[in-house]
Amino acid sequence: MEELSNLIYNMASNIFEQNSYSDLNNKESSTNIWKKIKVIKGIPTSQIKTLLSENSILTKPQEIAQSIGQYFYIKSSDSSLTHDFLKFKQEK
């Protein structure tokens, strides 16, 4: 029974991939191509619509991207690192 289930799954996956790849062409935008690749690979494609940042609600994509970028910039700066890690980083 498990073999039959695996066979059906594999056949369905192959049909899905063939149909998805056949839609790709040189006139397709790179954004749409990547969306299709994510679907094939099973990667979620949801977008962040709102973000609470420092008591403000952000809704514009540019503001959200800037806020996320700033967060990771601060978290990866030397001032956020422990003394031991900073010492290790400077040795490398």
Tab-separated table of C-alpha atoms in Angstrom:
chain	number	residue	atom	x	y	z
A	1	MET	CA	0.000	0.000	0.000
A	2	GLU	CA	2.847	2.390	0.847
A	3	GLU	CA	4.522	1.632	-2.493
A	4	LEU	CA	1.321	2.552	-4.337
A	5	SER	CA	1.035	5.757	-2.340
A	6	ASN	CA	4.649	6.673	-3.168
A	7	LEU	CA	4.098	5.862	-6.849
A	8	ILE	CA	1.014	8.098	-7.016
A	9	TYR	CA	2.847	10.902	-5.189
A	10	ASN	CA	5.846	10.671	-7.528
A	11	MET	CA	3.656	10.647	-10.621
A	12	ALA	CA	1.687	13.672	-9.386
A	13	SER	CA	4.926	15.496	-8.576
A	14	ASN	CA	6.325	14.780	-12.040
A	15	ILE	CA	3.159	16.001	-13.764
A	16	PHE	CA	3.120	19.144	-11.623
A	17	GLU	CA	6.785	19.880	-12.383
A	18	GLN	CA	6.330	19.285	-16.116
A	19	ASN	CA	3.347	21.625	-16.224
A	20	SER	CA	5.119	24.268	-14.152
A	21	TYR	CA	8.318	24.155	-16.203
A	22	SER	CA	6.432	24.228	-19.493
A	23	ASP	CA	4.993	27.616	-18.472
A	24	LEU	CA	8.467	29.127	-18.184
A	25	ASN	CA	9.759	31.018	-21.194
A	26	ASN	CA	12.085	33.889	-22.039
A	27	LYS	CA	9.197	36.388	-21.931
A	28	GLU	CA	8.380	35.520	-18.323
A	29	SER	CA	9.460	38.032	-15.679
A	30	SER	CA	12.114	36.864	-13.242
A	31	THR	CA	9.663	37.521	-10.394
A	32	ASN	CA	7.153	35.076	-11.849
A	33	ILE	CA	9.857	32.510	-12.567
A	34	TRP	CA	11.025	32.625	-8.949
A	35	LYS	CA	7.432	32.341	-7.706
A	36	LYS	CA	7.025	29.170	-9.776
A	37	ILE	CA	10.331	27.761	-8.534
A	38	LYS	CA	9.239	28.390	-4.942
A	39	VAL	CA	5.938	26.589	-5.597
A	40	ILE	CA	7.783	23.617	-7.080
A	41	LYS	CA	10.175	23.481	-4.128
A	42	GLY	CA	7.366	23.968	-1.607
A	43	ILE	CA	8.725	27.268	-0.263
A	44	PRO	CA	6.063	29.547	1.242
A	45	THR	CA	5.572	32.785	-0.675
A	46	SER	CA	3.687	34.919	1.816
A	47	GLN	CA	4.511	38.592	2.173
A	48	ILE	CA	4.686	40.668	5.322
A	49	LYS	CA	1.774	43.102	5.010
A	50	THR	CA	2.240	44.943	8.323
A	51	LEU	CA	5.042	45.246	10.838
A	52	LEU	CA	5.080	46.739	14.322
A	53	SER	CA	8.352	48.600	14.762
A	54	GLU	CA	9.093	50.873	17.717
A	55	ASN	CA	5.375	51.430	18.453
A	56	SER	CA	4.631	52.264	14.797
A	57	ILE	CA	2.683	50.107	12.376
A	58	LEU	CA	4.435	49.925	9.025
A	59	THR	CA	2.428	48.992	5.922
A	60	LYS	CA	4.518	50.211	2.974
A	61	PRO	CA	6.831	47.519	1.543
A	62	GLN	CA	9.782	49.945	1.457
A	63	GLU	CA	9.306	50.855	5.141
A	64	ILE	CA	8.993	47.204	6.146
A	65	ALA	CA	12.131	46.251	4.208
A	66	GLN	CA	14.049	49.169	5.709
A	67	SER	CA	12.980	48.241	9.239
A	68	ILE	CA	13.951	44.579	8.818
A	69	GLY	CA	17.291	45.571	7.261
A	70	GLN	CA	17.985	47.999	10.110
A	71	TYR	CA	17.154	45.317	12.682
A	72	PHE	CA	19.646	42.843	11.213
A	73	TYR	CA	22.247	45.577	10.714
A	74	ILE	CA	22.095	46.424	14.410
A	75	LYS	CA	22.053	42.776	15.527
A	76	SER	CA	25.121	41.964	13.419
A	77	SER	CA	27.145	45.026	14.439
A	78	ASP	CA	30.148	44.652	16.716
A	79	SER	CA	28.296	46.430	19.533
A	80	SER	CA	25.801	43.531	19.695
A	81	LEU	CA	28.461	40.813	19.911
A	82	THR	CA	29.719	39.277	23.130
A	83	HIS	CA	33.260	40.057	24.202
A	84	ASP	CA	34.394	36.459	23.533
A	85	PHE	CA	32.878	36.350	20.068
A	86	LEU	CA	34.266	39.765	19.180
A	87	LYS	CA	37.720	38.605	20.262
A	88	PHE	CA	37.340	35.456	18.141
A	89	LYS	CA	36.145	37.516	15.166
A	90	GLN	CA	39.120	39.848	15.379
A	91	GLU	CA	41.540	36.889	15.437
A	92	LYS	CA	40.204	35.630	12.116
